[in-house]
Tab-separated table of C-alpha atoms in Angstrom:
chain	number	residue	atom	x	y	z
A	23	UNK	CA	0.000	0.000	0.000
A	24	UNK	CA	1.382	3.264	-1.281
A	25	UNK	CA	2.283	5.645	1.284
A	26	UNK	CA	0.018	9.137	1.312
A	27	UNK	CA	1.850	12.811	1.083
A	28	UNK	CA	0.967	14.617	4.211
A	29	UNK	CA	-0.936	18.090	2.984
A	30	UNK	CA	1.525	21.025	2.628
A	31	UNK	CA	0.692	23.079	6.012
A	32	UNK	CA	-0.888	26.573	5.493
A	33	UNK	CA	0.484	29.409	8.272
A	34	UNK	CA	-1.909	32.337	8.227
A	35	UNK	CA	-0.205	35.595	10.034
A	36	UNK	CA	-2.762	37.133	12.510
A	37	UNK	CA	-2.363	40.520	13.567
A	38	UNK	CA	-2.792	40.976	17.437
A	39	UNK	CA	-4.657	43.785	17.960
A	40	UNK	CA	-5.140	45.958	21.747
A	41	UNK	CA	-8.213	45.290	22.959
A	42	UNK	CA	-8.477	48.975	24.119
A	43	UNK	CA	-7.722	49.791	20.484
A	44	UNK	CA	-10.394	47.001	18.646
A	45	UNK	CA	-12.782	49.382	20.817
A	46	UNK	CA	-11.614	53.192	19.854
A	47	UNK	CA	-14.413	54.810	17.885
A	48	UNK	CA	-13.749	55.206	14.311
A	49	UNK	CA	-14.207	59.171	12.996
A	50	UNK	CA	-17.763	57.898	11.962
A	51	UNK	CA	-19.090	56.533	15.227
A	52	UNK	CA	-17.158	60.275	16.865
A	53	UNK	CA	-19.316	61.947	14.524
A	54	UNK	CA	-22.281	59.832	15.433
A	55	UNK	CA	-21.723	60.294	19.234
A	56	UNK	CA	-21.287	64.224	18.391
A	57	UNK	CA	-24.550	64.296	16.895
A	58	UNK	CA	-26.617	62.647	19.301
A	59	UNK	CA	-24.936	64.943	22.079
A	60	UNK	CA	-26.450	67.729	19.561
A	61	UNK	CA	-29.461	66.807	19.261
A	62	UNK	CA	-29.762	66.232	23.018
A	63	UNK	CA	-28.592	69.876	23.670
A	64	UNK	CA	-30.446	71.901	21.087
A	65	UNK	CA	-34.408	70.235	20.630
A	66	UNK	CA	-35.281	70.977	24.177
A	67	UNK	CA	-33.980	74.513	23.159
A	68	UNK	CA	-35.639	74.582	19.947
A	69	UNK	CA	-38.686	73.469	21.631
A	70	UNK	CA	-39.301	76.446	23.665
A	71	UNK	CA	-38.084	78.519	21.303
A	72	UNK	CA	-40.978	77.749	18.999
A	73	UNK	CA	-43.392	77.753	22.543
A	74	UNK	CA	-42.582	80.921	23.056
A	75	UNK	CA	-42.699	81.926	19.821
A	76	UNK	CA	-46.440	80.704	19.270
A	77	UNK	CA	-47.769	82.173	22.494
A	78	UNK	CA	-46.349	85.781	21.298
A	79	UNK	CA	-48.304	85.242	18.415
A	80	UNK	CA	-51.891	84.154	19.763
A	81	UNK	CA	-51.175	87.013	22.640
A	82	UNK	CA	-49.880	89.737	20.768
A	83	UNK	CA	-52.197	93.109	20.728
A	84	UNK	CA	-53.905	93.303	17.936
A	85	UNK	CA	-53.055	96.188	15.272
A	86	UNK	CA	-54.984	99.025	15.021
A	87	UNK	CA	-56.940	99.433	11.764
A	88	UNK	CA	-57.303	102.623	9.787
A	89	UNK	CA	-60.689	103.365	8.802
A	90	UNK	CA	-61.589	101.163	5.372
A	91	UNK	CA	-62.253	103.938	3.042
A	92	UNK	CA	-57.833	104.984	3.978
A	93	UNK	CA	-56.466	101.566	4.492
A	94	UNK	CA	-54.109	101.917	2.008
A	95	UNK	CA	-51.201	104.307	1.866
A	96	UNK	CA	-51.112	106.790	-1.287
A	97	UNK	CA	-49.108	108.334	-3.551
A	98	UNK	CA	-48.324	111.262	-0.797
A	99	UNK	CA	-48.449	114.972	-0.844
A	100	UNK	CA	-49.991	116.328	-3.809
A	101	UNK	CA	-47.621	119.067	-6.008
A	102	UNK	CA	-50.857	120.351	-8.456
A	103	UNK	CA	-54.679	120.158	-6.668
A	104	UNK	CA	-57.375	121.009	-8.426
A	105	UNK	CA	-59.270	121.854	-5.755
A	106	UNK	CA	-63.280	122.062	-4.933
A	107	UNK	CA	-64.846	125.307	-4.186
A	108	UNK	CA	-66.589	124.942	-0.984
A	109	UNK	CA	-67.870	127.969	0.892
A	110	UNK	CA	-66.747	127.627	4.158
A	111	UNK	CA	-69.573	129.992	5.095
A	112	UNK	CA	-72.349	126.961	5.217
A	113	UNK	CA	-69.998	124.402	7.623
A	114	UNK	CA	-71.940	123.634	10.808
A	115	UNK	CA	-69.845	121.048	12.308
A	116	UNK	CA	-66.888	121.177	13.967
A	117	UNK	CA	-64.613	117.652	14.052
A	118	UNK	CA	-61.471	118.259	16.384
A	119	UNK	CA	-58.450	115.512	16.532
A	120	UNK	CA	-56.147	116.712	19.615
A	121	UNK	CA	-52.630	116.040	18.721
A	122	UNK	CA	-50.307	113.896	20.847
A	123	UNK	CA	-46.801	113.031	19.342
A	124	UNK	CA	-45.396	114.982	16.377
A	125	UNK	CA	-44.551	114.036	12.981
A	126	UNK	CA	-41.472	115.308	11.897
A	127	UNK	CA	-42.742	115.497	8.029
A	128	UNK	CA	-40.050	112.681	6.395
A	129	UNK	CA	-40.389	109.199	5.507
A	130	UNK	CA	-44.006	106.927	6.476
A	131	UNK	CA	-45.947	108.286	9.222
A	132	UNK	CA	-46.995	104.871	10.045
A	133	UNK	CA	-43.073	104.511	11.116
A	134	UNK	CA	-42.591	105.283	14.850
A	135	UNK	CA	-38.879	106.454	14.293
A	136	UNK	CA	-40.393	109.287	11.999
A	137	UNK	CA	-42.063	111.239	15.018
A	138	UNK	CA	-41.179	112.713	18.054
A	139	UNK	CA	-42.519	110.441	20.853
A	140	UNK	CA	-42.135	110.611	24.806
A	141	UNK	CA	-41.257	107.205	25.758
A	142	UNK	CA	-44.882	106.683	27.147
A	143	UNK	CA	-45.945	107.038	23.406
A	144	UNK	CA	-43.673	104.611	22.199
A	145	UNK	CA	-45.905	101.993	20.624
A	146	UNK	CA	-49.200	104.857	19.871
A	147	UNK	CA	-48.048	105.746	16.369
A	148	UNK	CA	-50.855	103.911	14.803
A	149	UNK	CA	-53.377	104.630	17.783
A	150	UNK	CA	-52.809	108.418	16.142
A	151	UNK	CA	-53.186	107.668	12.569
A	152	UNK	CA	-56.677	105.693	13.336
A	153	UNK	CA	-57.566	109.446	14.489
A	154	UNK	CA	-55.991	111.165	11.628
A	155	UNK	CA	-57.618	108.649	9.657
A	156	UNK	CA	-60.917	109.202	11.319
A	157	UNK	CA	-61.327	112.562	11.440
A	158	UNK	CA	-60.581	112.418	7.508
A	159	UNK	CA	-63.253	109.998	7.091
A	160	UNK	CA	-65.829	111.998	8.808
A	161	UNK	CA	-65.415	114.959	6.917
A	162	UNK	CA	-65.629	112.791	3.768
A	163	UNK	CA	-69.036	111.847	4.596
A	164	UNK	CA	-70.329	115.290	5.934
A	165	UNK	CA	-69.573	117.801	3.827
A	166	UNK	CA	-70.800	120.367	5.927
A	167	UNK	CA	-67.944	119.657	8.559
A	168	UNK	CA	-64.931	121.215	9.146
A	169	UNK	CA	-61.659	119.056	10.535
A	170	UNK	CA	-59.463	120.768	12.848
A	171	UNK	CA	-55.847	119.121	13.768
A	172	UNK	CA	-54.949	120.962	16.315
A	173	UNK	CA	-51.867	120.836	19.013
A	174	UNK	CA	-49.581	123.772	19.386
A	175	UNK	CA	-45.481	123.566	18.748
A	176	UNK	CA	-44.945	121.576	22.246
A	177	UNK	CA	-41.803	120.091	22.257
A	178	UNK	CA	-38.134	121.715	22.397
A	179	UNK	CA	-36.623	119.056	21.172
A	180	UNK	CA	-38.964	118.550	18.076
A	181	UNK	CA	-38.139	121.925	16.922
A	182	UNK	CA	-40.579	124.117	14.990
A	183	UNK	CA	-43.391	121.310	14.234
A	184	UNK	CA	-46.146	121.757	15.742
A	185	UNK	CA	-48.742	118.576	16.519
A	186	UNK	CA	-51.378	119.651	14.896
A	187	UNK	CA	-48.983	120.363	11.087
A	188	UNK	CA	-47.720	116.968	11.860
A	189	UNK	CA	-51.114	115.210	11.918
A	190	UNK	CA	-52.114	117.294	8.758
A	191	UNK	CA	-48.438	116.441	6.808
A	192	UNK	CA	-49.665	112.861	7.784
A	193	UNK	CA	-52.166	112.628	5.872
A	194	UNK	CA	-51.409	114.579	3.635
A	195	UNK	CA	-48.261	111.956	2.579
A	196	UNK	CA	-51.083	109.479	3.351
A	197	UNK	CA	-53.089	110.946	0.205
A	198	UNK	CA	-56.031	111.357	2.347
A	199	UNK	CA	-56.445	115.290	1.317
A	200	UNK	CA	-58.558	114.610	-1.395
A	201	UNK	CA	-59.085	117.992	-3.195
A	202	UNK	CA	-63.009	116.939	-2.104
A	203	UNK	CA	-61.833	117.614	1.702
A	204	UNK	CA	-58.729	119.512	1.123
A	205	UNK	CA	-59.827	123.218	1.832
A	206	UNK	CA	-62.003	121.680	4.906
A	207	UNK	CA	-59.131	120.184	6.750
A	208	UNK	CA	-57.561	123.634	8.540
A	209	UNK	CA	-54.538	123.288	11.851
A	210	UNK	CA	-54.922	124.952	14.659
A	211	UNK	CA	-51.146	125.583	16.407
A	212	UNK	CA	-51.375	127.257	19.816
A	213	UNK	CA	-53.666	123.906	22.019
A	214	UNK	CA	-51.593	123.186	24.615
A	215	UNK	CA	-53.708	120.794	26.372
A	216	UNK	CA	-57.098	119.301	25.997
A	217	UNK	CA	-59.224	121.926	27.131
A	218	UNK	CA	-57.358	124.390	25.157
A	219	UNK	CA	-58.051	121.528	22.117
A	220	UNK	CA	-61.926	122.375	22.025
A	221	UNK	CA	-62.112	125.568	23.121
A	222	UNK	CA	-59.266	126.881	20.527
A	223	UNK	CA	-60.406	124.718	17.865
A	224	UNK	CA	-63.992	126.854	18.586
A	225	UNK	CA	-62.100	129.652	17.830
A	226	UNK	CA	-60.456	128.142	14.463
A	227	UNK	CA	-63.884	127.451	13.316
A	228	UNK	CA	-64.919	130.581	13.764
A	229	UNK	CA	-61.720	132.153	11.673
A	230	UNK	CA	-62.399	129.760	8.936
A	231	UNK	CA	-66.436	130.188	8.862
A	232	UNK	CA	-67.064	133.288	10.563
A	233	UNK	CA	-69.642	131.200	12.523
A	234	UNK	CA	-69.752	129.040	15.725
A	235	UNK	CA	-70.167	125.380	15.420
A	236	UNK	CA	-73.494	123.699	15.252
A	237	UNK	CA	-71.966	120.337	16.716
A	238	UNK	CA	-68.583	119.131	17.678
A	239	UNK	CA	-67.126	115.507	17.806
A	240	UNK	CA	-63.811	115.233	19.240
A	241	UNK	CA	-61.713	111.972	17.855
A	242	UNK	CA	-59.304	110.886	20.417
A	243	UNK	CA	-58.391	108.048	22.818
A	244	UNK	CA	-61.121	106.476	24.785
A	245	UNK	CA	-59.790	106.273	27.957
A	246	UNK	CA	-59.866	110.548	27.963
A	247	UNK	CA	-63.882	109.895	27.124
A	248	UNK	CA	-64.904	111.051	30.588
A	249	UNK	CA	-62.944	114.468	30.539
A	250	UNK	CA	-63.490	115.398	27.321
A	251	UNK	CA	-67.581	114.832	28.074
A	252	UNK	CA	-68.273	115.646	31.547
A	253	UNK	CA	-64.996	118.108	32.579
A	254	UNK	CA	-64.436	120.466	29.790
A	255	UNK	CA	-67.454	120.701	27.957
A	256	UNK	CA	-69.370	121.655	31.344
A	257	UNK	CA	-66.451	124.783	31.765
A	258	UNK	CA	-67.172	125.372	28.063
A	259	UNK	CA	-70.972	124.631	29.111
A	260	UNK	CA	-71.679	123.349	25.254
A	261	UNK	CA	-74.560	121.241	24.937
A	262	UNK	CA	-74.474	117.774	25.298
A	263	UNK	CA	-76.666	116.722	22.950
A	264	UNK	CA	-74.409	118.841	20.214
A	265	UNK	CA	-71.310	117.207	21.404
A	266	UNK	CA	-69.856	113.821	20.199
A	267	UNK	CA	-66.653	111.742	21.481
A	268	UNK	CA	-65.384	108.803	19.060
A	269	UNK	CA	-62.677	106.937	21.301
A	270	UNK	CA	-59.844	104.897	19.960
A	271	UNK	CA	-57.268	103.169	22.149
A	272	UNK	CA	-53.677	102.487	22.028
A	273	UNK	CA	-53.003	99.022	22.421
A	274	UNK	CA	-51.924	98.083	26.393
A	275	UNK	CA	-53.618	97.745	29.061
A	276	UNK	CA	-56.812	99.594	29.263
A	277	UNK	CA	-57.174	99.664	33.131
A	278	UNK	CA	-53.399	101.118	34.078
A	279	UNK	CA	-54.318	103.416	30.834
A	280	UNK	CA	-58.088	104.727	32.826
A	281	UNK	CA	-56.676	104.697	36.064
A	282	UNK	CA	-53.409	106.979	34.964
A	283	UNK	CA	-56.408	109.011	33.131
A	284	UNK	CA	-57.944	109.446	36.727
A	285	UNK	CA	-55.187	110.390	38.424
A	286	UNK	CA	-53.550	113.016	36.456
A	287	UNK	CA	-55.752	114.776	34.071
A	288	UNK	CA	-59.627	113.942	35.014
A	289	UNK	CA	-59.368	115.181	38.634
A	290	UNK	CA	-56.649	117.657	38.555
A	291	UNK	CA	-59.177	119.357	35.596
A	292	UNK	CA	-62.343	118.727	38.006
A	293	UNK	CA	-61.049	120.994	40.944
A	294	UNK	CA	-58.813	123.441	38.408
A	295	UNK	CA	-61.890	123.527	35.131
A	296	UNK	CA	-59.647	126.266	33.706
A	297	UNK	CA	-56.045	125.151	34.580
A	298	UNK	CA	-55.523	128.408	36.555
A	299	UNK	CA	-52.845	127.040	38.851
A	300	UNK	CA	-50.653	124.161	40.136
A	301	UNK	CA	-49.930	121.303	37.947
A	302	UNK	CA	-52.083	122.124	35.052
A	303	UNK	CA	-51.012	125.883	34.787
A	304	UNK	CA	-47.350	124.142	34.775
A	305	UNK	CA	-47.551	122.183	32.229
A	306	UNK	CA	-48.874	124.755	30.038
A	307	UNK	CA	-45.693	126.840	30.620
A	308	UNK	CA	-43.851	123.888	29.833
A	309	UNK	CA	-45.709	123.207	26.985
A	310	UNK	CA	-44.943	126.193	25.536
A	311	UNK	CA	-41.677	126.622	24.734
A	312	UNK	CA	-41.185	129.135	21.893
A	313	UNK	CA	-42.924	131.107	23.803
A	314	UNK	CA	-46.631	131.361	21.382
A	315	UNK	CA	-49.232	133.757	21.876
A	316	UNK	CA	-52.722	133.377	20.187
A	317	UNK	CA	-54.687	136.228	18.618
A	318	UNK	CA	-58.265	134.221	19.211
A	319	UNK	CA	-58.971	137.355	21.943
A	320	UNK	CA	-59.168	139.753	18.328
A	321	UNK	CA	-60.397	137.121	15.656
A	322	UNK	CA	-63.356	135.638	18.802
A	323	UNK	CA	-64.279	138.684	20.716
A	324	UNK	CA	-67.524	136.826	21.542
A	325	UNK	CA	-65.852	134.308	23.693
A	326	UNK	CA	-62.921	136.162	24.348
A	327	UNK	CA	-63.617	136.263	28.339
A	328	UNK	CA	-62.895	132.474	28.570
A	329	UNK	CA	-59.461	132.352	27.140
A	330	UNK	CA	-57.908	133.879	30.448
A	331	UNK	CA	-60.687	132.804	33.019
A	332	UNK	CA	-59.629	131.898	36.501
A	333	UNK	CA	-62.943	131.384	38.910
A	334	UNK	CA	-62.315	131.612	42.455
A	335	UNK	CA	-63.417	128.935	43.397
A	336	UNK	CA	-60.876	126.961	40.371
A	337	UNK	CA	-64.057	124.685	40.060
A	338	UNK	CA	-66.864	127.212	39.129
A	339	UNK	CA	-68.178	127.795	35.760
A	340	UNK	CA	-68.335	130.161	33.846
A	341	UNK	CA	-71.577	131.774	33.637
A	342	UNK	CA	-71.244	134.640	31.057
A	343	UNK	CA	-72.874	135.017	27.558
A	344	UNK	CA	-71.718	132.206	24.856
A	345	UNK	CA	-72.470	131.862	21.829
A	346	UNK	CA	-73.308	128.374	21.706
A	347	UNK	CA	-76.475	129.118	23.644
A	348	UNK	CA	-78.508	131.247	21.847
């Protein structure tokens, strides 16, 4: 029996590896471990990001709208009007929009950083273009009214614009000076507070139409409703059945807005009706500070004893002859 070739032997060369080194992560399971640490780090961030961002946007105040017929922002001022006759001798009503901040005449009124604010007003700009827009609005449907901006040159620091030039310059760019309402929308540039609004736009209307007004409505925030009705048209003693008050807000909070209201203008007015002293007479001074005079005593003789009128006691009204109430 033939004897059998043992197979050839076959010697296969393992590497020895570390065992600490068969473990080390490759630069894909780094990356891997990277990411998940990532992930874990950011989505809870990401998370409330987007919680917070969502309850901003349910919660947020709600814009103010400009009346429908001016929603939309025109070509701007006007260089060539052709613009309707109206005789200003058959207006009866008398629409007043107090000014508050002043627009400095560049760039979109609707853009805060193109007025002069206080930095309580911050946030109002479109609280005052809903009255702009407003009183423009009324006028368009009445056409026996007469619009009156008025607000007096208040602020040092806004230089020579006056309130009630920035409100009309407002709409003006805004295109709302239609030439139907053009010659019927008129300033009036010495107001320096709200009972000085009415009783000086009175005058205005009287300059413009040689008459006194039929009716007035007064377009201005709604928290100022009660002083407007019951303070100063009692020391003006108007009629209430010929007086009107359309209130529009600034967005906040309507409650710290009243009870600031209360404190500082509704009951200082009720014991001083004529701002003869103390606070009010203050800020009038302060308002004032290129130093205006009016000529309403000359172009108004007829109510000329209530432009300087200081009762004793501050509270009593006046109880001469007006116009108003014959």
């Amino acid at each position: 029996m033939p004897s059998r070739t043992p197979p050839p032997t076959v010697r296969i060369n393992i590497p020895t590896v570390n065992v600490s080194e068969a473990w080390a992560p490759t630069p894909l399971r780094k990356q891997r471990i990277f990411g998940t640490r990532l992930v874990r780090l950011y989505l809870p961030c990401l998370l409330i990001l987007s919680l917070v961002t969502n309850i901003y946007y349910f919660t947020r105040p709600t814009p103010l709208a400009l009346p429908a017929t001016l929603s939309s922002q025109q070509s701007g001022t006007q260089m060539h009007r052709e613009i309707a006759d109206t005789d200003m001798r058959q207006l009866t009503d008398l629409v007043i929009v107090p000014g508050h901040g002043v627009y400095l005449g560049a760039g979109s009124p609707l853009e805060e950083a193109n007025w002069y604010l206080q930095e309580q007003q911050r946030g109002e700009v479109g609280a005052f273009m809903a009255h702009v827009g407003k009183g423009i609005e009324m006028v368009k449907e009445h056409e026996r009214a007469l619009l009156v901006f008025s607000g007096s040159k208040t602020r040092l620091e806004a230089g020579a614009h006056s309130e009630a030039v920035g409100y009309w310059t407002a709409a003006d760019r805004m295109g709302w000076l239609t030439n139907s309402v053009f010659r019927r929308v008129v300033t009036e540039e010495y107001a320096r507070d709200s009972l000085e609004n009415i009783l000086f736009s009175i005058a205005r209307f009287h300059e413009v139409t040689g008459n006194y007004p039929d009716r007035i409505t007064v377009v201005g925030f709604e928290f100022k409703r009660e002083r407007f009705v019951d303070v100063h048209r009692r020391a003006l003693r108007y009629p209430r059945i010929r007086f009107n008050y359309v209130g529009i807000n600034p967005p906040g909070d309507a409650a710290r807005l009243v009870a600031a209201e209360k404190k500082n203008a509704y009951e200082p007015f009720s014991r001083d009706l004529y701002a003869c002293e103390g606070t009010l007479a203050e800020k009038r001074r302060e308002r004032n500070p290129f130093m205006l005079a009016h000529g309403y005593h000359r172009s108004c003789p007829e109510i000329s004893a209530l432009f300087d009128y200081c009762p004793n006691p501050l509270s009593s009204v006046f109880d001469g002859d007006l116009p108003w109430l014959n």
